[in-house]
Coordinates of C-alpha atoms and ligand atoms in Angstrom, one line a residue:
Chain A
M470 CA 0.0 -0.1 0.0
Q471 CA 1.3 3.5 -0.9
L472 CA -0.1 6.9 -0.1
F473 CA 0.0 9.8 -2.5
D474 CA -1.0 13.3 -2.3
V475 CA -1.5 13.3 1.5
T476 CA -3.0 16.7 2.4
T477 CA -4.3 18.1 5.8
Q478 CA -6.4 20.9 6.7
G479 CA -6.2 22.4 10.3
F480 CA -4.3 19.4 11.4
R481 CA -1.8 20.3 14.2
N482 CA 0.9 22.8 12.8
L483 CA 0.8 21.2 9.4
T484 CA 0.3 23.3 6.1
P485 CA -1.8 22.0 3.5
D486 CA 0.9 21.0 0.9
P487 CA 0.6 17.5 -0.5
V488 CA 3.1 14.8 0.5
S489 CA 3.6 11.3 -0.8
F490 CA 4.9 8.0 0.4
G491 CA 5.8 5.7 -2.5
A492 CA 7.5 2.2 -2.4
G493 CA 10.8 2.0 -0.6
I494 CA 12.0 4.1 2.3
T495 CA 10.9 7.7 2.9
L496 CA 12.9 9.5 5.4
V497 CA 11.0 12.4 7.0
A498 CA 13.7 14.5 8.7
G499 CA 13.2 17.6 10.9
E500 CA 14.1 19.1 14.2
N501 CA 11.9 18.6 17.2
A502 CA 8.6 20.3 17.2
Q503 CA 8.7 21.1 13.5
G504 CA 5.9 18.7 12.6
K505 CA 7.5 15.4 11.4
T506 CA 5.6 13.2 14.0
N507 CA 2.4 15.3 13.2
L508 CA 2.8 14.3 9.6
L509 CA 3.1 10.7 10.5
E510 CA 0.1 11.0 12.9
A511 CA -1.8 12.3 10.1
V512 CA -1.0 9.5 8.0
A513 CA -2.2 7.1 10.9
V514 CA -5.5 8.9 10.9
I515 CA -6.1 8.6 7.2
C516 CA -5.3 4.9 7.5
G517 CA -8.2 4.5 9.9
Q518 CA -6.1 4.2 12.9
R519 CA -5.9 6.1 16.3
S520 CA -3.1 8.4 17.0
F521 CA -0.1 6.5 18.1
R522 CA 0.4 9.2 20.8
N523 CA -3.1 8.4 22.1
A524 CA -4.1 12.0 21.2
A525 CA -7.8 12.9 21.2
P526 CA -9.2 14.4 17.9
A527 CA -9.6 17.8 19.5
E528 CA -5.8 17.7 20.4
M529 CA -5.0 17.0 16.7
A530 CA -7.2 19.9 15.5
R531 CA -5.2 23.0 15.3
D532 CA -8.4 25.1 16.5
G533 CA -9.6 22.3 18.7
E534 CA -12.8 22.3 16.3
R535 CA -12.1 20.5 13.0
F536 CA -9.5 19.1 10.8
A537 CA -9.4 17.1 7.6
V538 CA -6.9 14.6 6.0
R539 CA -7.1 13.4 2.5
A540 CA -4.9 11.0 0.3
V541 CA -4.9 8.7 -2.6
V542 CA -4.4 5.0 -1.5
A543 CA -2.6 3.0 -4.1
A544 CA -3.0 -0.8 -3.4
R545 CA -3.3 -4.1 -5.4
R546 CA -7.0 -3.2 -6.1
G547 CA -6.1 0.1 -7.7
E548 CA -6.1 3.7 -6.6
E549 CA -8.8 5.3 -4.4
R550 CA -9.4 8.6 -2.9
V551 CA -10.0 8.6 0.8
A552 CA -10.7 11.4 3.2
V553 CA -11.3 11.7 7.0
T554 CA -12.8 14.6 8.6
W555 CA -13.4 15.4 12.1
S556 CA -15.4 18.4 13.9
R557 CA -16.6 18.7 17.5
E558 CA -20.2 18.6 16.4
E559 CA -20.2 15.8 14.0
G560 CA -17.4 13.6 15.2
R561 CA -15.2 11.6 12.8
A562 CA -16.3 10.7 9.3
F563 CA -14.5 8.9 6.5
A564 CA -15.2 8.9 2.8
R565 CA -14.0 6.6 0.1
G566 CA -14.3 8.3 -3.2
E567 CA -17.6 10.4 -2.9
K568 CA -19.2 7.9 -0.5
A569 CA -19.2 7.7 3.4
A570 CA -17.3 4.7 4.6
G571 CA -16.6 3.2 8.2
F572 CA -13.2 3.2 9.8
R573 CA -12.8 -0.5 9.4
E574 CA -13.4 -0.3 5.6
I575 CA -10.6 2.3 5.6
S576 CA -8.3 0.4 7.6
E577 CA -8.7 -2.5 5.4
L578 CA -8.0 -0.5 2.3
A579 CA -5.2 1.3 3.7
P580 CA -3.4 -1.3 6.0
A581 CA -0.6 0.2 8.1
V582 CA 1.7 -0.6 10.9
F583 CA 3.1 2.0 13.2
L584 CA 5.9 1.9 15.7
A585 CA 6.5 4.8 17.9
P586 CA 8.5 5.4 21.2
E587 CA 5.1 5.4 23.0
H588 CA 4.6 1.8 22.0
R589 CA 6.9 0.6 24.9
E590 CA 3.5 0.5 26.7
L591 CA 2.9 -2.7 24.7
V592 CA 5.3 -4.3 27.2
S593 CA 5.4 -2.1 30.2
G594 CA 2.1 -0.1 30.0
S595 CA -1.5 -1.2 31.0
P596 CA -3.3 -4.3 29.7
A597 CA -5.6 -1.9 27.8
S598 CA -2.8 -1.0 25.3
R599 CA -2.0 -4.7 24.8
R600 CA -5.7 -5.5 24.1
R601 CA -5.7 -2.8 21.4
F602 CA -2.7 -4.4 19.9
L603 CA -4.4 -7.8 19.9
D604 CA -7.5 -6.4 18.2
R605 CA -5.6 -4.3 15.7
L606 CA -3.9 -7.6 14.8
V607 CA -7.2 -9.4 14.7
V608 CA -8.7 -7.0 12.1
G609 CA -5.6 -6.8 10.2
I610 CA -5.4 -10.4 9.7
K611 CA -9.1 -11.0 9.4
P612 CA -11.2 -7.8 8.6
A613 CA -14.5 -9.7 9.0
A614 CA -13.7 -10.4 12.6
G615 CA -14.4 -6.7 13.2
D616 CA -18.0 -7.4 13.4
D617 CA -17.6 -9.7 16.3
L618 CA -15.3 -7.2 18.1
A619 CA -18.1 -4.6 17.7
R620 CA -20.7 -7.1 18.9
Y621 CA -18.8 -7.9 22.0
G622 CA -18.2 -4.2 22.6
R623 CA -21.8 -3.5 22.2
A624 CA -22.9 -6.4 24.5
L625 CA -20.4 -5.3 27.1
K626 CA -21.8 -1.8 27.1
E627 CA -25.4 -2.9 27.4
R628 CA -24.6 -5.3 30.3
N629 CA -22.5 -2.7 32.2
A630 CA -25.4 -0.2 31.8
L631 CA -27.8 -2.8 33.4
L632 CA -25.3 -3.7 36.3
S633 CA -24.6 0.0 37.0
R634 CA -28.4 0.7 37.2
W635 CA -28.8 -2.3 39.6
R636 CA -26.1 -1.0 41.8
L637 CA -28.1 2.1 42.3
S638 CA -31.6 0.5 42.4
G639 CA -30.6 -2.6 44.5
G640 CA -31.2 -5.2 41.8
G641 CA -33.7 -6.3 39.1
A642 CA -35.0 -9.4 37.3
E643 CA -32.3 -12.1 36.9
D644 CA -33.7 -13.2 33.5
E645 CA -32.7 -9.8 32.1
L646 CA -29.1 -10.0 33.3
A647 CA -29.0 -13.7 32.2
A648 CA -29.8 -12.5 28.6
W649 CA -27.1 -10.1 28.6
T650 CA -24.7 -12.6 30.1
E651 CA -25.4 -15.0 27.2
E652 CA -24.8 -12.3 24.6
L653 CA -21.5 -11.4 26.5
A654 CA -20.5 -15.1 26.4
T655 CA -21.2 -15.8 22.8
A656 CA -19.6 -12.6 21.5
G657 CA -16.7 -12.9 24.0
A658 CA -15.9 -16.5 23.2
A659 CA -15.8 -15.4 19.3
V660 CA -13.5 -12.5 20.4
R661 CA -11.1 -14.8 22.1
R662 CA -11.2 -17.4 19.2
H663 CA -10.1 -14.5 16.9
R664 CA -7.5 -13.2 19.1
R665 CA -6.1 -16.7 19.6
N666 CA -5.9 -17.4 15.8
A667 CA -4.3 -14.0 15.1
L668 CA -1.7 -14.4 17.9
E669 CA -0.9 -17.8 16.4
S670 CA 0.1 -16.4 13.1
W671 CA 1.8 -13.4 14.7
D672 CA 3.8 -15.6 17.1
A673 CA 5.3 -17.7 14.4
E674 CA 6.7 -14.5 12.8
F675 CA 7.8 -13.1 16.1
R676 CA 9.6 -16.1 17.0
A677 CA 11.4 -16.2 13.9
L678 CA 12.4 -12.5 14.2
A679 CA 13.4 -13.0 17.8
A680 CA 15.6 -16.0 17.0
E681 CA 17.3 -14.0 14.3
A682 CA 17.8 -11.1 16.7
G683 CA 19.4 -13.6 19.0
G684 CA 20.9 -12.9 22.5
D685 CA 18.4 -12.2 25.3
L686 CA 15.7 -11.4 22.7
A687 CA 15.7 -15.1 21.4
D688 CA 13.8 -16.2 24.6
V689 CA 11.2 -13.5 24.7
R690 CA 7.5 -14.9 24.5
A691 CA 4.1 -13.4 24.4
A692 CA 0.9 -15.4 25.1
C693 CA -2.7 -14.4 25.9
T694 CA -3.9 -14.8 29.6
A695 CA -7.3 -16.2 28.5
A696 CA -7.4 -19.8 29.7
S697 CA -10.1 -20.9 27.2
D698 CA -12.2 -19.6 24.4
S699 CA -15.3 -21.4 25.2
P700 CA -18.5 -19.5 26.1
D701 CA -18.9 -21.7 29.0
E702 CA -15.9 -20.3 30.7
I703 CA -17.4 -16.7 30.6
R704 CA -20.8 -18.1 31.7
A705 CA -19.1 -19.7 34.6
A706 CA -17.0 -16.7 35.6
C707 CA -20.2 -14.5 35.4
R708 CA -21.9 -17.0 37.9
R709 CA -18.8 -16.9 40.1
L710 CA -18.5 -13.1 40.1
S711 CA -22.2 -12.3 40.1
G712 CA -22.3 -10.8 43.6
L713 CA -19.2 -8.8 43.1
E714 CA -20.4 -7.4 39.6
K715 CA -23.6 -6.2 41.2
K716 CA -21.7 -4.5 43.9
R717 CA -19.3 -2.9 41.4
G718 CA -21.8 -2.2 38.7
H719 CA -19.7 -3.5 35.8
S720 CA -18.8 -6.8 34.1
L721 CA -15.7 -8.6 35.6
A722 CA -15.3 -11.5 33.2
G723 CA -14.6 -11.7 29.5
P724 CA -12.0 -10.8 26.9
H725 CA -12.0 -7.0 28.0
R726 CA -10.2 -8.3 31.0
D727 CA -7.7 -10.4 29.2
D728 CA -4.0 -9.4 28.7
L729 CA -1.0 -10.3 26.6
G730 CA 1.6 -11.6 28.9
W731 CA 5.3 -11.1 28.1
T732 CA 7.9 -13.4 29.5
R733 CA 11.6 -14.3 29.4
R734 CA 12.4 -17.7 30.5
G735 CA 9.3 -17.8 32.5
K736 CA 9.7 -14.4 34.2
P737 CA 7.7 -11.3 33.5
L738 CA 9.7 -9.3 30.9
A739 CA 8.6 -5.8 32.0
A740 CA 10.4 -6.3 35.4
E741 CA 13.6 -7.6 34.2
A742 CA 14.4 -6.1 30.8
S743 CA 16.2 -2.8 30.0
A744 CA 14.6 0.0 28.3
G745 CA 16.5 -0.9 25.2
E746 CA 15.4 -4.5 25.4
I747 CA 11.9 -3.5 25.7
A748 CA 12.2 -1.1 22.7
R749 CA 13.6 -3.8 20.6
T750 CA 11.0 -6.2 21.7
V751 CA 8.2 -3.8 20.6
A752 CA 10.0 -3.2 17.3
L753 CA 10.1 -7.0 16.7
A754 CA 6.3 -7.3 17.7
R755 CA 5.4 -4.6 15.1
L756 CA 7.6 -6.3 12.4
A757 CA 5.7 -9.5 13.2
E758 CA 2.4 -7.6 12.9
W759 CA 3.5 -6.3 9.6
R760 CA 4.5 -9.8 8.3
S761 CA 1.4 -11.5 9.5
V762 CA -1.0 -8.8 8.2
A763 CA 0.9 -8.9 4.9
A764 CA 0.6 -12.7 4.6
A765 CA -3.0 -12.8 5.4
S766 CA -4.2 -10.0 3.2
G767 CA -1.7 -10.4 0.4
E768 CA -1.2 -6.5 0.6
A769 CA 2.0 -5.0 2.0
P770 CA 0.9 -2.7 4.8
L771 CA 2.7 0.7 5.0
F772 CA 5.3 0.5 7.7
A773 CA 6.0 3.7 9.7
V774 CA 8.4 4.4 12.5
D775 CA 8.4 7.6 14.5
D776 CA 11.7 8.8 15.7
F777 CA 13.3 5.5 14.6
D778 CA 17.0 6.3 15.5
A779 CA 16.2 7.7 18.9
S780 CA 18.0 4.9 20.6
L781 CA 19.7 3.3 17.8
S782 CA 23.5 2.8 17.7
E783 CA 25.5 2.8 14.5
A784 CA 25.7 -1.0 14.9
S785 CA 22.1 -1.8 15.5
A786 CA 21.1 0.6 12.7
E787 CA 22.5 -2.0 10.3
E788 CA 20.3 -4.6 11.9
F789 CA 17.4 -2.3 11.9
F790 CA 17.5 -1.5 8.2
K791 CA 18.0 -5.1 7.3
A792 CA 14.9 -6.1 9.2
L793 CA 12.6 -3.5 7.4
P794 CA 10.0 -5.0 5.2
R795 CA 10.8 -5.2 1.5
R796 CA 8.3 -4.3 -1.3
A797 CA 6.5 -1.9 1.2
A798 CA 6.3 1.8 1.5
V799 CA 8.3 2.4 4.7
V800 CA 8.2 5.9 6.5
L801 CA 10.9 6.7 9.0
T802 CA 11.1 10.0 10.9
T803 CA 14.2 11.4 12.5
A804 CA 15.4 14.3 14.3
A805 CA 19.0 13.8 12.9
P806 CA 20.1 15.9 9.9
A807 CA 18.6 14.4 6.7
S808 CA 22.2 13.6 5.4
R809 CA 22.9 11.2 8.2
W810 CA 20.6 8.5 6.9
A811 CA 20.0 9.9 3.3
R812 CA 22.0 7.1 1.6
R813 CA 19.7 4.5 3.0
A814 CA 16.5 6.2 1.9
D815 CA 14.7 6.3 -1.4
A816 CA 13.2 9.7 -0.8
V817 CA 13.7 12.4 1.7
I818 CA 11.2 14.8 3.0
E819 CA 12.1 17.7 5.3
V820 CA 9.7 19.3 7.5
R821 CA 10.2 22.7 8.9
R822 CA 7.5 24.8 10.8
G823 CA 4.8 22.3 9.6
T824 CA 5.8 22.5 6.0
A825 CA 7.1 19.4 4.3
S826 CA 9.5 20.0 1.4
G827 CA 10.0 17.0 -0.9
P828 CA 9.9 14.2 -1.4
R829 CA 13.2 14.8 -2.8
T830 CA 13.2 11.5 -4.8
L831 CA 16.6 9.9 -4.6
R832 CA 15.8 7.0 -6.8
A833 CA 12.9 6.2 -9.1
V834 CA 10.1 5.1 -6.6
R835 CA 6.9 5.3 -8.5
A836 CA 7.6 2.8 -11.5
Chain B
M497 CA -29.9 40.2 8.9
A498 CA -31.0 36.5 9.2
A499 CA -30.5 34.9 5.7
I500 CA -33.2 32.5 6.2
P501 CA -36.8 33.4 7.5
R502 CA -37.4 32.1 11.0
S503 CA -40.5 30.0 10.0
L504 CA -38.6 28.3 7.3
E505 CA -35.9 27.5 9.6
R506 CA -38.4 26.0 12.0
L507 CA -39.9 23.9 9.3
A508 CA -36.3 22.6 8.5
A509 CA -35.7 22.0 12.2
E510 CA -38.9 19.8 12.4
F511 CA -37.9 17.7 9.4
Q512 CA -34.4 17.2 10.8
R513 CA -36.0 15.6 13.9
L514 CA -37.3 12.9 11.7
P515 CA -35.3 9.5 11.6
G516 CA -32.8 9.4 8.6
I517 CA -33.1 13.1 7.8
G518 CA -29.8 15.1 8.0
A519 CA -29.5 19.1 7.9
K520 CA -29.2 19.1 4.2
S521 CA -32.1 16.9 3.4
A522 CA -34.2 18.8 5.9
A523 CA -33.4 22.1 4.2
R524 CA -34.2 20.5 0.8
L525 CA -37.6 19.4 1.9
A526 CA -38.4 22.8 3.5
Y527 CA -37.5 24.6 0.4
Y528 CA -39.4 22.2 -1.7
L529 CA -42.6 22.6 0.3
L530 CA -42.4 26.4 0.1
R531 CA -42.1 26.3 -3.7
S532 CA -45.0 23.8 -4.0
S533 CA -48.6 24.7 -4.5
D534 CA -51.0 25.4 -1.5
E535 CA -52.9 22.3 -2.5
E536 CA -49.8 20.0 -2.4
A537 CA -48.6 21.4 1.0
E538 CA -52.3 21.1 2.4
R539 CA -52.4 17.5 1.2
L540 CA -49.4 16.7 3.1
A541 CA -50.6 18.3 6.3
A542 CA -54.0 16.6 5.9
A543 CA -52.3 13.2 5.4
I544 CA -50.3 13.6 8.5
R545 CA -53.4 14.7 10.5
D546 CA -55.6 12.1 9.2
A547 CA -53.2 9.2 9.7
R548 CA -52.6 10.3 13.2
A549 CA -56.3 10.5 13.9
A550 CA -57.1 7.2 12.2
V551 CA -54.3 4.9 13.2
R552 CA -53.9 3.4 16.6
R553 CA -52.4 0.3 18.1
C554 CA -54.1 -3.1 17.8
S555 CA -55.4 -3.9 21.1
V556 CA -54.4 -7.6 20.7
C557 CA -50.9 -7.5 18.8
N558 CA -49.8 -3.8 19.2
T559 CA -49.4 -3.3 15.4
L560 CA -50.6 0.0 13.8
T561 CA -54.1 -0.3 12.5
E562 CA -57.2 1.7 11.5
E563 CA -59.7 -1.0 12.8
D564 CA -59.3 -2.6 16.1
P565 CA -58.5 -5.6 16.3
C566 CA -56.4 -5.3 13.2
G567 CA -57.0 -7.3 9.9
I568 CA -54.5 -10.1 11.0
C569 CA -56.0 -10.5 14.5
S570 CA -59.6 -10.7 13.2
D571 CA -58.8 -12.9 10.3
P572 CA -60.2 -16.4 11.1
Q573 CA -57.9 -18.0 8.4
R574 CA -54.9 -16.9 10.4
D575 CA -53.4 -19.7 12.8
A576 CA -53.9 -18.5 16.2
T577 CA -51.7 -21.3 17.7
I578 CA -48.6 -19.7 16.4
L579 CA -47.2 -16.4 17.4
C580 CA -44.4 -14.4 15.7
V581 CA -42.8 -11.7 18.0
V582 CA -41.1 -8.7 16.2
E583 CA -39.7 -5.3 17.5
E584 CA -41.6 -2.9 15.1
P585 CA -44.7 -2.8 12.8
G586 CA -42.1 -2.4 9.9
N587 CA -40.8 -6.0 10.8
L588 CA -44.3 -7.5 10.6
A589 CA -44.8 -5.9 7.2
A590 CA -41.5 -7.3 6.0
I591 CA -42.6 -10.8 7.1
E592 CA -46.2 -10.4 5.6
K593 CA -44.6 -9.7 2.3
T594 CA -43.2 -13.0 2.0
R595 CA -46.7 -14.7 2.5
E596 CA -44.9 -17.6 4.1
F597 CA -46.2 -16.9 7.7
R598 CA -49.9 -17.8 8.5
G599 CA -49.8 -17.3 12.1
R600 CA -50.4 -14.1 14.1
Y601 CA -48.1 -11.5 15.5
H602 CA -47.0 -9.7 18.7
V603 CA -45.2 -6.2 18.2
L604 CA -43.0 -5.5 21.2
W605 CA -42.4 -1.8 20.2
G606 CA -38.6 -2.0 20.8
A607 CA -35.9 -4.3 22.1
L608 CA -34.0 -4.4 25.5
S609 CA -31.4 -1.9 25.8
P610 CA -30.1 -0.9 29.3
L611 CA -28.0 1.7 27.6
K612 CA -31.2 3.4 26.4
G613 CA -33.1 2.6 29.6
I614 CA -35.2 0.2 28.0
G615 CA -36.1 -2.9 30.2
P616 CA -38.9 -5.5 30.0
D617 CA -41.3 -3.0 31.3
E618 CA -40.5 -0.6 28.6
I619 CA -41.5 -3.0 25.8
D620 CA -44.7 -5.1 25.7
V621 CA -43.4 -8.3 27.4
A622 CA -46.3 -8.5 29.7
G623 CA -48.8 -8.4 26.7
L624 CA -47.0 -11.2 25.3
V625 CA -46.8 -13.3 28.3
S626 CA -50.5 -13.1 28.6
R627 CA -51.1 -14.0 25.1
V628 CA -49.2 -17.4 25.4
T629 CA -52.3 -19.5 26.6
P630 CA -52.3 -23.3 26.5
E631 CA -53.7 -23.2 23.0
V632 CA -50.6 -21.4 21.6
R633 CA -48.2 -24.2 20.2
E634 CA -45.3 -22.1 19.0
V635 CA -43.7 -18.6 19.5
V636 CA -41.4 -17.5 16.8
L637 CA -38.9 -14.9 18.1
A638 CA -38.3 -12.7 15.1
T639 CA -36.4 -9.8 16.9
N640 CA -33.6 -8.2 14.8
P641 CA -30.3 -10.2 14.6
N642 CA -28.3 -7.4 16.4
V643 CA -27.0 -7.5 19.9
E644 CA -30.2 -5.9 21.5
G645 CA -32.5 -8.1 19.4
E646 CA -30.6 -11.3 20.2
A647 CA -30.7 -10.4 24.0
T648 CA -34.4 -9.7 23.8
A649 CA -35.0 -13.2 22.2
L650 CA -32.9 -14.8 24.9
Y651 CA -34.8 -13.0 27.6
L652 CA -38.3 -13.9 26.1
A653 CA -37.2 -17.5 25.8
R654 CA -36.3 -17.5 29.5
R655 CA -39.5 -15.9 30.4
L656 CA -41.8 -18.3 28.1
K657 CA -39.9 -21.5 28.9
P658 CA -42.0 -22.4 32.0
T659 CA -45.2 -22.5 29.8
G660 CA -43.7 -25.4 27.8
V661 CA -44.5 -23.6 24.5
R662 CA -42.3 -24.5 21.5
L663 CA -39.8 -21.6 21.1
T664 CA -38.0 -20.9 17.8
R665 CA -35.6 -18.2 16.7
I666 CA -35.8 -17.1 13.2
A667 CA -32.6 -18.3 11.3
F668 CA -31.0 -15.4 9.8
G669 CA -29.1 -15.4 6.4
L670 CA -29.1 -11.8 7.1
P671 CA -25.8 -9.9 8.0
V672 CA -25.5 -9.9 11.8
G673 CA -26.3 -6.4 13.1
G674 CA -28.9 -6.0 10.3
D675 CA -32.4 -5.0 10.6
I676 CA -35.2 -7.5 9.3
E677 CA -37.0 -4.5 7.8
Y678 CA -34.5 -4.2 5.0
A679 CA -34.1 -8.0 4.3
D680 CA -35.1 -9.0 0.8
E681 CA -38.2 -11.2 0.5
V682 CA -36.3 -14.4 -0.4
T683 CA -34.0 -14.1 2.5
M684 CA -36.8 -13.4 4.8
A685 CA -38.8 -16.4 3.6
R686 CA -35.9 -18.7 4.0
S687 CA -35.2 -17.4 7.4
L688 CA -38.8 -18.3 8.5
E689 CA -38.5 -21.7 6.9
N690 CA -35.2 -22.4 8.7
R691 CA -36.1 -21.3 12.2
R692 CA -34.4 -23.2 14.9
E693 CA -35.4 -24.4 18.4
L694 CA -34.3 -22.4 21.3
Ligands
ZN569 ZN1 -53.6 -7.2 15.7

């Protein structure tokens, strides 16, 4: 997947000039606070993803009120014009050509994998960020599974609304709760099955990459904490926790409580790994995501790395460039002078005060 | 200095309150009506007034009707031993179009949704329960195949189980999350034919 003519309106400090990301490595260079990460964030948003800095839309809108990002997505199926607009009154809306589209349709059309310094949370942060990683993996590998994720989300919200009302009113008809528990169990089991399948294909890629990296990384493992993906497990847990759920006013069992556990030789990774090891583990996790999504969809996702050389020694840079996906559009931002990595790149974009100049094409990119 | 007369704005605002009408369509409708003849506008106003005066809920099945009980409830040819439960009158109309179902209906007027504050007392569960007398052999649960419709079917199944009535759930060849009102007739007919036991 390649992105052409990316333009923004009212997005952070970016000016509306078009920028393109063709095949090969595009280096986005600029000093801090000039807007290179903003540009990458705009790319994430047009690909139907959330900000990798976990920014809310209002933060991305320069005036806090509205923004728009447009681009031409070039994929195997041809070229299509996509747009995302956000405004405080109307929320977020996607368009594909002239027609309105859902975010899942867009993220399937424009697959992309992002790696940013913030993603260390994938190992050392809260379980919620790891569940987001799992679910992104699920829809990347099997877009139709998104329906089941949405179904579970909806069942969970409904059931929580009931429990929270009961907490205030002191209870209600058990048959009503039982109906929502059943919906939760059915949809929840489907979510766990999707996660298990996605994790399986991801894990094969991750192990291969970890083994290649060698050293202490070779023994890093990730596994889902869910014991079973049968609806009976969720039903039984809801029965067991029923008293506590009514007291707390929300659901305490199901895939929204699962986690992805990272270990090395049986010990929790976050507790014993150095910051550098965690950063490299996360990089391998994203590369494995790229590979498994590419294998499942037949489309090479865009691969983007924010501040890619922040903690990269000259020696590990060699290893990093070697590991980058081939035949994909790769976007790397750096605070270093463009000249430092230019010989590795196919095109260079320099960002100053929100304006991107380039791409200065170093080799023919768009055949 | 208002660019749009206030009464026109009010008309557009009323249209925008209708389901499926956005700001642009509402403005288009309002402009259209102002350009149309007095007679045409009056006809629309009269149609709204008359429909509201003439149409009420059937005291048996809750569907919208001009006569009470409705044509289906008062038709001796319809099988009174089989009841089909739907969320809205529009769903009933979609099933009627297939001509596959010869029983009677019960319209709930909604589906369970704690998020919207809708529990069993906010839809007509009580009416349904009272209609499931020993002479009723089967209840077909034809609520929509989305989260709320499925939970409603599960809830009704639990409530009606003690009566011993045969409970079936319509088998959807429809996309999950869909609305049976928009199903094509063949899909709808097949869904009725392939209903499964609950
Ligand atoms: Zn009737």
